[in-house]
mmCIF file with all atom_site columns, C-alpha atoms in Angstrom:
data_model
loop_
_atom_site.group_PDB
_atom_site.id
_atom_site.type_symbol
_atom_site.label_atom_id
_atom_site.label_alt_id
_atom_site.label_comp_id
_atom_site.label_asym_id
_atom_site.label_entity_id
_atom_site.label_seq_id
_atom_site.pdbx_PDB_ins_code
_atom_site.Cartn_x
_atom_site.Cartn_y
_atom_site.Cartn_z
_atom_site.occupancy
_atom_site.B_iso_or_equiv
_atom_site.pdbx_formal_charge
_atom_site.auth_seq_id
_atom_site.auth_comp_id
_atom_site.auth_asym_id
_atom_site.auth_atom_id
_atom_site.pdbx_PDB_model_num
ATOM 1   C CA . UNK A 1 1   ? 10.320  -7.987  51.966 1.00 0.00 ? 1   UNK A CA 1
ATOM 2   C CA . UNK A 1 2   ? 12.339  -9.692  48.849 1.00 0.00 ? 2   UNK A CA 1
ATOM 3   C CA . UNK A 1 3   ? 9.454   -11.165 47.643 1.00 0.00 ? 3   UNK A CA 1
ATOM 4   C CA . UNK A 1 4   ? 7.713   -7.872  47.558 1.00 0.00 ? 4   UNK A CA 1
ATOM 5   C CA . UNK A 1 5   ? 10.500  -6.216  45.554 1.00 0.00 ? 5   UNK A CA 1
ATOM 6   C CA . UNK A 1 6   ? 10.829  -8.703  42.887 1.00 0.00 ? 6   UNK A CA 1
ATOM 7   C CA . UNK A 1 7   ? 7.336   -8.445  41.936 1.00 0.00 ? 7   UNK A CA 1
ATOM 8   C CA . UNK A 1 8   ? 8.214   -4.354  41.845 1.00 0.00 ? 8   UNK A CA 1
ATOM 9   C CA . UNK A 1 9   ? 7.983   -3.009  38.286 1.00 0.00 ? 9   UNK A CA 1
ATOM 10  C CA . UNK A 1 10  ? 6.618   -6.066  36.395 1.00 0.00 ? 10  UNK A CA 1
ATOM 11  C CA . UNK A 1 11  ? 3.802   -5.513  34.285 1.00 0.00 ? 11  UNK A CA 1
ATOM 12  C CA . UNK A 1 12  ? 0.782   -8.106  34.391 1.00 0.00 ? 12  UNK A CA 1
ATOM 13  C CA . UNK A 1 13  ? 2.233   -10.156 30.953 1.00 0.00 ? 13  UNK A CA 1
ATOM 14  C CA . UNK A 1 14  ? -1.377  -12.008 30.085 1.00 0.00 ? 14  UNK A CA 1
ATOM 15  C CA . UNK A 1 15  ? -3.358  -8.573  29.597 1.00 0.00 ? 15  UNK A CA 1
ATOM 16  C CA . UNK A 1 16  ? -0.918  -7.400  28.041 1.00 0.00 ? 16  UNK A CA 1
ATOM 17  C CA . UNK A 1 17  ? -0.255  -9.721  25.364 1.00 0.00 ? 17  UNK A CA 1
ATOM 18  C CA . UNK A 1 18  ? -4.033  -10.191 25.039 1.00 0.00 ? 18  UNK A CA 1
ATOM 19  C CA . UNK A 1 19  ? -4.044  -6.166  23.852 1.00 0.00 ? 19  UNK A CA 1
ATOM 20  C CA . UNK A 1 20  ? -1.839  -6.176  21.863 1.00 0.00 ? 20  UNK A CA 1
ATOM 21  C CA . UNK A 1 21  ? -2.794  -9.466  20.022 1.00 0.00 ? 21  UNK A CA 1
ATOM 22  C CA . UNK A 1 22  ? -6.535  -7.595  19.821 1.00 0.00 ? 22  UNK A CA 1
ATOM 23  C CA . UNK A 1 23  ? -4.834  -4.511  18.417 1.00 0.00 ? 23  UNK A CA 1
ATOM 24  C CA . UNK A 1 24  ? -2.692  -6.481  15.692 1.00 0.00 ? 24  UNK A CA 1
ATOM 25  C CA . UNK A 1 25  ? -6.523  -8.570  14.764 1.00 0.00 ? 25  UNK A CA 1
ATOM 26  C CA . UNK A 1 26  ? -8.289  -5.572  14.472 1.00 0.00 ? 26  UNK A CA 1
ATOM 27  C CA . UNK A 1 27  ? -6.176  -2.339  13.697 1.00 0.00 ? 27  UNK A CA 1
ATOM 28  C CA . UNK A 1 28  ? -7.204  -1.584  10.334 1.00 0.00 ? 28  UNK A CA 1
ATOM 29  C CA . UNK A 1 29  ? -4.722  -0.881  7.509  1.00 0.00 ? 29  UNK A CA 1
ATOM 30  C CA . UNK A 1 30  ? -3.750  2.190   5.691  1.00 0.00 ? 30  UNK A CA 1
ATOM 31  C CA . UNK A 1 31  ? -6.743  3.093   3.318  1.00 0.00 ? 31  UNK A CA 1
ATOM 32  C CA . UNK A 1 32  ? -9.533  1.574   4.905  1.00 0.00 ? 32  UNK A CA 1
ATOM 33  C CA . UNK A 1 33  ? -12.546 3.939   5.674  1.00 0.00 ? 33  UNK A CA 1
ATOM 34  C CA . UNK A 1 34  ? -14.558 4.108   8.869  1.00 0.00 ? 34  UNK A CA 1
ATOM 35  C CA . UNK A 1 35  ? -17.227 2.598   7.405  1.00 0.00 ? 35  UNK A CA 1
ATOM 36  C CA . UNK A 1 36  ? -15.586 -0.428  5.651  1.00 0.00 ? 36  UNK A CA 1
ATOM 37  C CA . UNK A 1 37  ? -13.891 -0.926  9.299  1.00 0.00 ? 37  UNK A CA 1
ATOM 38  C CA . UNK A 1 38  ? -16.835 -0.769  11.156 1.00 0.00 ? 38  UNK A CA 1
ATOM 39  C CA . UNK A 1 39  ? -18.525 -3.067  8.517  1.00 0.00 ? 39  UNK A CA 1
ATOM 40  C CA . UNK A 1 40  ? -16.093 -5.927  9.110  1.00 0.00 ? 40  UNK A CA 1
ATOM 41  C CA . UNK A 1 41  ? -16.712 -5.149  12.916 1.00 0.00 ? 41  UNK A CA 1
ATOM 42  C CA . UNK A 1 42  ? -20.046 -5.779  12.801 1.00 0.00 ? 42  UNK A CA 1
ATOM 43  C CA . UNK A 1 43  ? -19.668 -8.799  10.555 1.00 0.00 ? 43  UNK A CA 1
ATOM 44  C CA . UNK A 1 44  ? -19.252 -11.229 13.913 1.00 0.00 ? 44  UNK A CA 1
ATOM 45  C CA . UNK A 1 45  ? -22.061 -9.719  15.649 1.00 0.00 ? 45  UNK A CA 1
ATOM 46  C CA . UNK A 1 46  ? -24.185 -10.979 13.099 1.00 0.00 ? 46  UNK A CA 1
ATOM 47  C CA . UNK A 1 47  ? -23.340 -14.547 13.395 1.00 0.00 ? 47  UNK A CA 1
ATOM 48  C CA . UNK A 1 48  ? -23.127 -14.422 17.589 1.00 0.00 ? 48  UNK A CA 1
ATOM 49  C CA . UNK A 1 49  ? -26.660 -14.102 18.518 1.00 0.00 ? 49  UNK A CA 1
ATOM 50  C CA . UNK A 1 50  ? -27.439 -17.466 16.320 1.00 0.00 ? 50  UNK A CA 1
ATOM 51  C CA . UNK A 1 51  ? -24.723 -18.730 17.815 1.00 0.00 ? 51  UNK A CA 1
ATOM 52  C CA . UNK A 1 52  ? -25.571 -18.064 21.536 1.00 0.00 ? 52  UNK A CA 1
ATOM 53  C CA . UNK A 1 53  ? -29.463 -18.752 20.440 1.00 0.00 ? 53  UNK A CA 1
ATOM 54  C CA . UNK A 1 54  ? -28.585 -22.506 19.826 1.00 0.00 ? 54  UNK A CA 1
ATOM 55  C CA . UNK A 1 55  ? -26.164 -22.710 22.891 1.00 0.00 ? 55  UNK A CA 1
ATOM 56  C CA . UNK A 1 56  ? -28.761 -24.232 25.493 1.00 0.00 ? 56  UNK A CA 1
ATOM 57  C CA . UNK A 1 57  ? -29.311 -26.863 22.784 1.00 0.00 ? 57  UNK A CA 1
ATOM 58  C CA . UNK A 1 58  ? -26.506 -28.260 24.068 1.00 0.00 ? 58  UNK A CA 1
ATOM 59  C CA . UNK A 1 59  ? -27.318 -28.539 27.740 1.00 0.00 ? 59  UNK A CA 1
ATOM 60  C CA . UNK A 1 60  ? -30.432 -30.159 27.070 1.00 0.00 ? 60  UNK A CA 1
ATOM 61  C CA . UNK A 1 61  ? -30.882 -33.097 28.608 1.00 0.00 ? 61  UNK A CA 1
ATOM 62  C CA . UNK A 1 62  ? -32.699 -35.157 25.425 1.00 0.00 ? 62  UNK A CA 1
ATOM 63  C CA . UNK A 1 63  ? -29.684 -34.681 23.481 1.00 0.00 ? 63  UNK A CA 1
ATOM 64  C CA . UNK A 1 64  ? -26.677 -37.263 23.479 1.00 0.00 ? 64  UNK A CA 1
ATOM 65  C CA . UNK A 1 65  ? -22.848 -36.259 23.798 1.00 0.00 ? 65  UNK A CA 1
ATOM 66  C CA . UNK A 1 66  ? -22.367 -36.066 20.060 1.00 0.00 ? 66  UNK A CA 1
ATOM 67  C CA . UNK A 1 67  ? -24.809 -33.791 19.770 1.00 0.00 ? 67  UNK A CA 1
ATOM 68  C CA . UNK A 1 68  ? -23.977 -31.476 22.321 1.00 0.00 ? 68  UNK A CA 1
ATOM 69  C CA . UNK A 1 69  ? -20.373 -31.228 20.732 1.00 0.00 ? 69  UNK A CA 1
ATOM 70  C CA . UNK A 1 70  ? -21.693 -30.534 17.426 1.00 0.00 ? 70  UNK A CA 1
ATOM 71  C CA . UNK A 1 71  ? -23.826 -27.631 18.565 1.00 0.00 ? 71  UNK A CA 1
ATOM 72  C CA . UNK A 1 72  ? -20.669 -26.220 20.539 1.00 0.00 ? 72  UNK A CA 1
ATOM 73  C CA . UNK A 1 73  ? -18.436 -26.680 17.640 1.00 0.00 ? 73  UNK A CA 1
ATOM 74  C CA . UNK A 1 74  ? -21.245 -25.011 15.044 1.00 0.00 ? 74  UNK A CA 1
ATOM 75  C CA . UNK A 1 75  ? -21.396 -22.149 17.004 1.00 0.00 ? 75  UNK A CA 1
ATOM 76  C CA . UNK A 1 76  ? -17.979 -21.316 17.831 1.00 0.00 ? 76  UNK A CA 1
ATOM 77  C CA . UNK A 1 77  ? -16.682 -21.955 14.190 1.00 0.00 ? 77  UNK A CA 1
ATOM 78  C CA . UNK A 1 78  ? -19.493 -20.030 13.058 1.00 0.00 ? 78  UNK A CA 1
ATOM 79  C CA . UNK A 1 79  ? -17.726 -17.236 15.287 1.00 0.00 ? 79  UNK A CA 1
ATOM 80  C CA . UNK A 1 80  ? -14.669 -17.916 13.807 1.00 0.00 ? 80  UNK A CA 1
ATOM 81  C CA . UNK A 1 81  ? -15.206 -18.158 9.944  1.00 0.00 ? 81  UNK A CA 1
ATOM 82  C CA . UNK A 1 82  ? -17.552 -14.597 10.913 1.00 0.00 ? 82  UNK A CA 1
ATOM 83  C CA . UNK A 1 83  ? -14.063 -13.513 12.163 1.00 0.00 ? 83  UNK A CA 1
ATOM 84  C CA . UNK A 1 84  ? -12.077 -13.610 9.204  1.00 0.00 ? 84  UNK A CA 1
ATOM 85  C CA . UNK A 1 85  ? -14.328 -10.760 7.420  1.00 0.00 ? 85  UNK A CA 1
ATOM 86  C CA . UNK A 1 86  ? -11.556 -8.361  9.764  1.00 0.00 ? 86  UNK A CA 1
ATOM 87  C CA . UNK A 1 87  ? -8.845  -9.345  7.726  1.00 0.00 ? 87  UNK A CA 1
ATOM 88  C CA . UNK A 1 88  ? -9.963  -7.839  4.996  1.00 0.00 ? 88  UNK A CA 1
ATOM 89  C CA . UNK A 1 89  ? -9.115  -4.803  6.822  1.00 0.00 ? 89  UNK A CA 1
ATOM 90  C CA . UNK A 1 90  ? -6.754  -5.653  9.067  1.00 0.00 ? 90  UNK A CA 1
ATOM 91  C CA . UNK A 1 91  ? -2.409  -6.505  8.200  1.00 0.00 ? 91  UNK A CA 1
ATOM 92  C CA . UNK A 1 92  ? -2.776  -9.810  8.670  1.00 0.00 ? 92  UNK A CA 1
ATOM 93  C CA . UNK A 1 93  ? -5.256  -10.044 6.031  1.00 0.00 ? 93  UNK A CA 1
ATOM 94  C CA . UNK A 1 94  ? -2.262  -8.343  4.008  1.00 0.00 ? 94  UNK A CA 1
ATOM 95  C CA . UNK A 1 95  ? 0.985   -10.670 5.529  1.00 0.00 ? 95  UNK A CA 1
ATOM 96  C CA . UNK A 1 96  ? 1.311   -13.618 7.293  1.00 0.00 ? 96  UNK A CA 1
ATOM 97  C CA . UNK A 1 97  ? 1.458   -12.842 11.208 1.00 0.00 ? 97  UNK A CA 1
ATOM 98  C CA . UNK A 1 98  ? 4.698   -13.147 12.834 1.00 0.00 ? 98  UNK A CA 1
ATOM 99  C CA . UNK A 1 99  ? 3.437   -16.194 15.135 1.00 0.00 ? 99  UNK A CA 1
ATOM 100 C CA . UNK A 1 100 ? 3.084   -18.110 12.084 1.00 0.00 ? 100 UNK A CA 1
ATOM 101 C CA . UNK A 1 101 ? 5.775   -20.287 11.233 1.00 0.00 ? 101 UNK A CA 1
ATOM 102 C CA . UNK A 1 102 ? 8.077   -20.297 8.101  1.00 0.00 ? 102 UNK A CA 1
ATOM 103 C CA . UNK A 1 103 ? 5.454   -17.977 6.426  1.00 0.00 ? 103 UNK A CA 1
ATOM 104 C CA . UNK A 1 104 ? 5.564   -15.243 8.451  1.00 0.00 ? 104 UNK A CA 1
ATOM 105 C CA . UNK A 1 105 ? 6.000   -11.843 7.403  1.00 0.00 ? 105 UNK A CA 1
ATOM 106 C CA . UNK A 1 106 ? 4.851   -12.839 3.442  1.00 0.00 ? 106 UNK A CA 1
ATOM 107 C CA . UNK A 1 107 ? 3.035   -10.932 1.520  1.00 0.00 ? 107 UNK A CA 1
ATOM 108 C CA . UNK A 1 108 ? -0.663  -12.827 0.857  1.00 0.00 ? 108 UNK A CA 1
ATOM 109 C CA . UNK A 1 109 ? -1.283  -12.770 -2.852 1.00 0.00 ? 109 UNK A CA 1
ATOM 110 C CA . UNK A 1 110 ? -4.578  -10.604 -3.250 1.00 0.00 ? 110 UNK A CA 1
ATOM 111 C CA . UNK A 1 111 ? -6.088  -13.903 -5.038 1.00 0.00 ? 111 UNK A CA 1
ATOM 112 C CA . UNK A 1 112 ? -5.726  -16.228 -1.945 1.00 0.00 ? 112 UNK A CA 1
ATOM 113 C CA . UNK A 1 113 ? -8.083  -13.912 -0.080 1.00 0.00 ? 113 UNK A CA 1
ATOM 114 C CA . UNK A 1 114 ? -10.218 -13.083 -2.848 1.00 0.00 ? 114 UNK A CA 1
ATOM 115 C CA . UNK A 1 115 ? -11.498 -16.273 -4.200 1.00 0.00 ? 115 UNK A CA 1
ATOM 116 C CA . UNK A 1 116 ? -12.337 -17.777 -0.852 1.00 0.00 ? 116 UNK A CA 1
ATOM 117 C CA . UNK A 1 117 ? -13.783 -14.366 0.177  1.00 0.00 ? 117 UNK A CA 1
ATOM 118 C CA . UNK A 1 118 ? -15.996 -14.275 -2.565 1.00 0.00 ? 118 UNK A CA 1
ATOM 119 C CA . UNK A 1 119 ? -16.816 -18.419 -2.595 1.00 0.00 ? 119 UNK A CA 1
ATOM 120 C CA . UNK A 1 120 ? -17.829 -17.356 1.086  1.00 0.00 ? 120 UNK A CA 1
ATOM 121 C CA . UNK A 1 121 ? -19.944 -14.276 0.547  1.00 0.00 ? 121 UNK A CA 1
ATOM 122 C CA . UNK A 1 122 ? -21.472 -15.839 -2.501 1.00 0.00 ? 122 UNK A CA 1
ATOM 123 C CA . UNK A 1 123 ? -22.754 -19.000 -0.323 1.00 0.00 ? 123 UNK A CA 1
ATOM 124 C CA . UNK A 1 124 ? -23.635 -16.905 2.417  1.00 0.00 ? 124 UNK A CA 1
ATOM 125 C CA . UNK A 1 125 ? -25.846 -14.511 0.655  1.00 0.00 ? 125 UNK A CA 1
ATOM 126 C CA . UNK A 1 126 ? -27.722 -17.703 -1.334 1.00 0.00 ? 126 UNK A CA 1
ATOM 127 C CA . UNK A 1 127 ? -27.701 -19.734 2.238  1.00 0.00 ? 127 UNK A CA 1
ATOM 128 C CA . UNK A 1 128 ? -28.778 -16.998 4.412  1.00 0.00 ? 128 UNK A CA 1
ATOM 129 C CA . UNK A 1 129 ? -30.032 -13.869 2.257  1.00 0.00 ? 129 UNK A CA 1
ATOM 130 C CA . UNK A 1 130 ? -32.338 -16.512 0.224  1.00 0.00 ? 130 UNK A CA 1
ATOM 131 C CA . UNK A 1 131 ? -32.887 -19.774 0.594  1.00 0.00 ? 131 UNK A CA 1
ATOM 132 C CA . UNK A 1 132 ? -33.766 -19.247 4.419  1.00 0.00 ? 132 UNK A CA 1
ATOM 133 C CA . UNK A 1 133 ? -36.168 -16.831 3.650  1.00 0.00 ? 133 UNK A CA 1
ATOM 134 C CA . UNK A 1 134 ? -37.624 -18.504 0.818  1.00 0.00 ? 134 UNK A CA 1
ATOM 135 C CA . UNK A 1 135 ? -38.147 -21.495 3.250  1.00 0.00 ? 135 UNK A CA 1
ATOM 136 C CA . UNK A 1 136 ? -39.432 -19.585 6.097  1.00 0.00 ? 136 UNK A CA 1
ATOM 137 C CA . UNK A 1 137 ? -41.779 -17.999 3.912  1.00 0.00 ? 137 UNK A CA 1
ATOM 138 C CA . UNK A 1 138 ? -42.797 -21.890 2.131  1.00 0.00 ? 138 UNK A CA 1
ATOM 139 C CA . UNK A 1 139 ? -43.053 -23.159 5.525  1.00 0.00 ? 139 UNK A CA 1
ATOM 140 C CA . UNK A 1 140 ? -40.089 -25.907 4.677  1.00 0.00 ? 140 UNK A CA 1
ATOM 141 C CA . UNK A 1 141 ? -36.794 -26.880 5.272  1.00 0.00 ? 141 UNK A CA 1
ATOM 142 C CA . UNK A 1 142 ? -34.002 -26.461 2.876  1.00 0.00 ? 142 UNK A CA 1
ATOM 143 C CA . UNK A 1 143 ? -34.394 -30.036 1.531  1.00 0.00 ? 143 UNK A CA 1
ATOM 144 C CA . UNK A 1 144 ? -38.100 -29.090 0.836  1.00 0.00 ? 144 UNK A CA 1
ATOM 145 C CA . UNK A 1 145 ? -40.162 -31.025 3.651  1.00 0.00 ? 145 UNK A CA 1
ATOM 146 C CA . UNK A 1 146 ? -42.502 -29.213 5.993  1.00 0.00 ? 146 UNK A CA 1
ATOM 147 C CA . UNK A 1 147 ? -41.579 -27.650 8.944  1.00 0.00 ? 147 UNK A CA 1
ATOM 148 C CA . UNK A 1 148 ? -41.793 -30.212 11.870 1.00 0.00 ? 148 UNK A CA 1
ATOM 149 C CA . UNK A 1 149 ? -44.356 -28.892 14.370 1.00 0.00 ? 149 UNK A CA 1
ATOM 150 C CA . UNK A 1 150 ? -41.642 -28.341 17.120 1.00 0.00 ? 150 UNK A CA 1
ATOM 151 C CA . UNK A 1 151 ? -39.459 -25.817 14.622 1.00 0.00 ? 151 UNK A CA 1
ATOM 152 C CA . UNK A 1 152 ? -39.448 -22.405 17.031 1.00 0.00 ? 152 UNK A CA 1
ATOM 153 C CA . UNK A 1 153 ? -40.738 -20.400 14.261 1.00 0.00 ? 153 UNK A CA 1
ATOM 154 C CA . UNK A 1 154 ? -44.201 -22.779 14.284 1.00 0.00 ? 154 UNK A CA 1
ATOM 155 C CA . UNK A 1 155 ? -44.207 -23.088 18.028 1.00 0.00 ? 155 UNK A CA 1
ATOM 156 C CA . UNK A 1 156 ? -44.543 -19.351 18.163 1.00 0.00 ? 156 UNK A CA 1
ATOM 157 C CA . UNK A 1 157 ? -44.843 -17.035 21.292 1.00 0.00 ? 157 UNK A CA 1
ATOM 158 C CA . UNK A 1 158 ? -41.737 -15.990 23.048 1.00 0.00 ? 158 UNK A CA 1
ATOM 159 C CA . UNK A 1 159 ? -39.244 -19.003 21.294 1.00 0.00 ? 159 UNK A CA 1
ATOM 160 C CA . UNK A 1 160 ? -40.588 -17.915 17.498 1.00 0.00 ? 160 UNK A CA 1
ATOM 161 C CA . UNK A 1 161 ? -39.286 -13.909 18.602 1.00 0.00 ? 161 UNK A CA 1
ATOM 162 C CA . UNK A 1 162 ? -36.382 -14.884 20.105 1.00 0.00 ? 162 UNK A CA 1
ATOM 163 C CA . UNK A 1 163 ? -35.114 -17.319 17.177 1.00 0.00 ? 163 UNK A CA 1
ATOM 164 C CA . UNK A 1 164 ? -36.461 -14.570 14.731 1.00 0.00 ? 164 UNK A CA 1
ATOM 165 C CA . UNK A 1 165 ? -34.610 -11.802 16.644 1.00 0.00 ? 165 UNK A CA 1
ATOM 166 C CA . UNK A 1 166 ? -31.416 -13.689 16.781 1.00 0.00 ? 166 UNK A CA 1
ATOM 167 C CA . UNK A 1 167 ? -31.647 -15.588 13.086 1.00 0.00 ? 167 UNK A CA 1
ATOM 168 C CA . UNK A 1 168 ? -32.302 -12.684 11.297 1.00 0.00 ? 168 UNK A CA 1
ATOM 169 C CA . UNK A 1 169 ? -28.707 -10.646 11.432 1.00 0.00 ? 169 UNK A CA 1
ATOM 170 C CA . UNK A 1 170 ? -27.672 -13.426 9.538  1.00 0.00 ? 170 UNK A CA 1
ATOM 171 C CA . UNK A 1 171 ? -29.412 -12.632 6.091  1.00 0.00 ? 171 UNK A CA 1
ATOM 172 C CA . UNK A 1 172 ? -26.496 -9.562  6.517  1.00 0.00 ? 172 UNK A CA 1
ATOM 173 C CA . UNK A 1 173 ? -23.470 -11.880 6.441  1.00 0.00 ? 173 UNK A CA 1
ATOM 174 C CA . UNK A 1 174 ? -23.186 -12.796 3.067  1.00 0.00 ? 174 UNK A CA 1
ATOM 175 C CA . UNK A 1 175 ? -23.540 -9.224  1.575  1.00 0.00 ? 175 UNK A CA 1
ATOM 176 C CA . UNK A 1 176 ? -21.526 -7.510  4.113  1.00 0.00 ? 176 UNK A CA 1
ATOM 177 C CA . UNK A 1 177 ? -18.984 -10.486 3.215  1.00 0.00 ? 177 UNK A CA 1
ATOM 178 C CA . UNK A 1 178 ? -19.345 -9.092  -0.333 1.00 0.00 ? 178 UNK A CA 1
ATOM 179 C CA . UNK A 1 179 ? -19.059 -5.556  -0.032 1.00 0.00 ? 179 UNK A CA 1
ATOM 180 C CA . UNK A 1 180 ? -15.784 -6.144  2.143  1.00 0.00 ? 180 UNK A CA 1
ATOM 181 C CA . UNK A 1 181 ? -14.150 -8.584  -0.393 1.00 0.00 ? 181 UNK A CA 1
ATOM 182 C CA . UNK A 1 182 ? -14.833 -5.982  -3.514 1.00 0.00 ? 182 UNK A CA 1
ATOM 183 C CA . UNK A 1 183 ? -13.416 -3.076  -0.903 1.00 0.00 ? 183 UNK A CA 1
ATOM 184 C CA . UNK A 1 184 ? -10.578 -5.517  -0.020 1.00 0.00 ? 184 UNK A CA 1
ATOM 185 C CA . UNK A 1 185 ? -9.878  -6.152  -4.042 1.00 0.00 ? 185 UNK A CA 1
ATOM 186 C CA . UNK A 1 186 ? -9.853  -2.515  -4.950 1.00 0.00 ? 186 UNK A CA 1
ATOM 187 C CA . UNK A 1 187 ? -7.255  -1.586  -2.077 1.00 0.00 ? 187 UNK A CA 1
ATOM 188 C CA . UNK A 1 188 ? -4.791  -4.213  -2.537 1.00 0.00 ? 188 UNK A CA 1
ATOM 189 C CA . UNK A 1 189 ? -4.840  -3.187  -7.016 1.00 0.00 ? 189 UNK A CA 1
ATOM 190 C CA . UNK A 1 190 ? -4.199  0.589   -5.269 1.00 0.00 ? 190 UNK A CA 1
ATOM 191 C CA . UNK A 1 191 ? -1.210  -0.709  -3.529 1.00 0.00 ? 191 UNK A CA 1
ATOM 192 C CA . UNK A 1 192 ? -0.120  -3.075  -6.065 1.00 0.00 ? 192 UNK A CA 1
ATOM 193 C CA . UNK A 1 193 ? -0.090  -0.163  -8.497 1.00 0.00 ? 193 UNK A CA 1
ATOM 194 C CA . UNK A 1 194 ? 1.282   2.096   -6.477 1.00 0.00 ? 194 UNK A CA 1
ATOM 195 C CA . UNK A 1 195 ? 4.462   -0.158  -5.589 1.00 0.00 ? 195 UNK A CA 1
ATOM 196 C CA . UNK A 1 196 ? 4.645   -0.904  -9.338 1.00 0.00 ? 196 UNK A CA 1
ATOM 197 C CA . UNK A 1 197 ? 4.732   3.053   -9.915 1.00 0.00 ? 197 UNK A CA 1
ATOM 198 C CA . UNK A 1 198 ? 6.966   3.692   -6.575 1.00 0.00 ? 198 UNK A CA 1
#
């Protein structure tokens, strides 16, 4: 019977905690439209089907252990750098999070979000937006040497539409990248001018 009564009234902590640390990562801020927030929310579904595409890759079994941990670790920093387009919407794109230490609660200078925003979007868009177009459409890789037989776009059937189907939402991430950062950029001059004027 004790034990029964001192588990009485206790909220589960981990779900919890786990909503309210989604809320805080993507609540959006004061002046940030619909659109602009559901923009940035759509920035990490771009990146995810890649991301999932190249997963089995690592299960294969012609591949050695270093390989396997490289195609892990591509895909779920991939997820995470795609991540980082919601906070240029969200606070803590704004001030250091509270679970930071020493910095927390800072104010984040608008240019230590804007030049590696833009550095980011600007790669992104010449990465994704055109050079891997350019090379699908010249048959070659980056570097400039033909496709290799094997590539899933050449093997074509079912694995040429399923790499184009989850390859091509990333020719989006660079210019959504873009059109956040300049949306970002104009909001924070607003508030900057507005606490100079306040």
């Amino acid at each position: 019977m004790k034990t029964s009564l001192r588990g009485e009234g206790r909220a589960p902590a981990v779900p919890g905690r786990f909503r309210a640390a989604w809320r805080a990562a993507h609540t959006p801020v004061p002046g940030v439209s619909r659109r602009t927030r559901a923009l940035a929310l759509a920035v990490p579904f771009t990146v995810l089907p890649a991301g999932l595409w190249r997963l089995p890759a690592a299960f294969d079994s012609g591949i050695g252990i270093g390989e396997r941990v490289y195609v892990v670790f591509l895909s779920l920093f991939s997820e995470a750098v795609a991540f980082t387009a919601i906070g240029l919407v969200a606070r803590w794109g704004e001030v250091v999070p509270s679970w930071v230490p020493v910095l927390r609660g800072r104010r984040i200078p608008p240019a230590a979000v804007l030049v590696p925003a833009t550095l980011g979007a600007t790669a992104l868009t010449l990465l994704w937006s055109v050079l891997a177009l350019a090379t699908e459409v010249m048959g070659t890789t980056i570097r400039g040497d033909a496709l290799p037989v094997d590539f899933p776009s050449r093997v074509g059937g079912w694995m040429a539409v399923s790499y184009y189907v989850c390859y091509a939402p990333l020719v989006l991430w660079g210019p959504l990248l873009g059109f956040l950062t300049v949306a970002y950029g104009r909001r924070r001059a607003r508030s900057e001018r507005h606490a100079k004027t306040a």
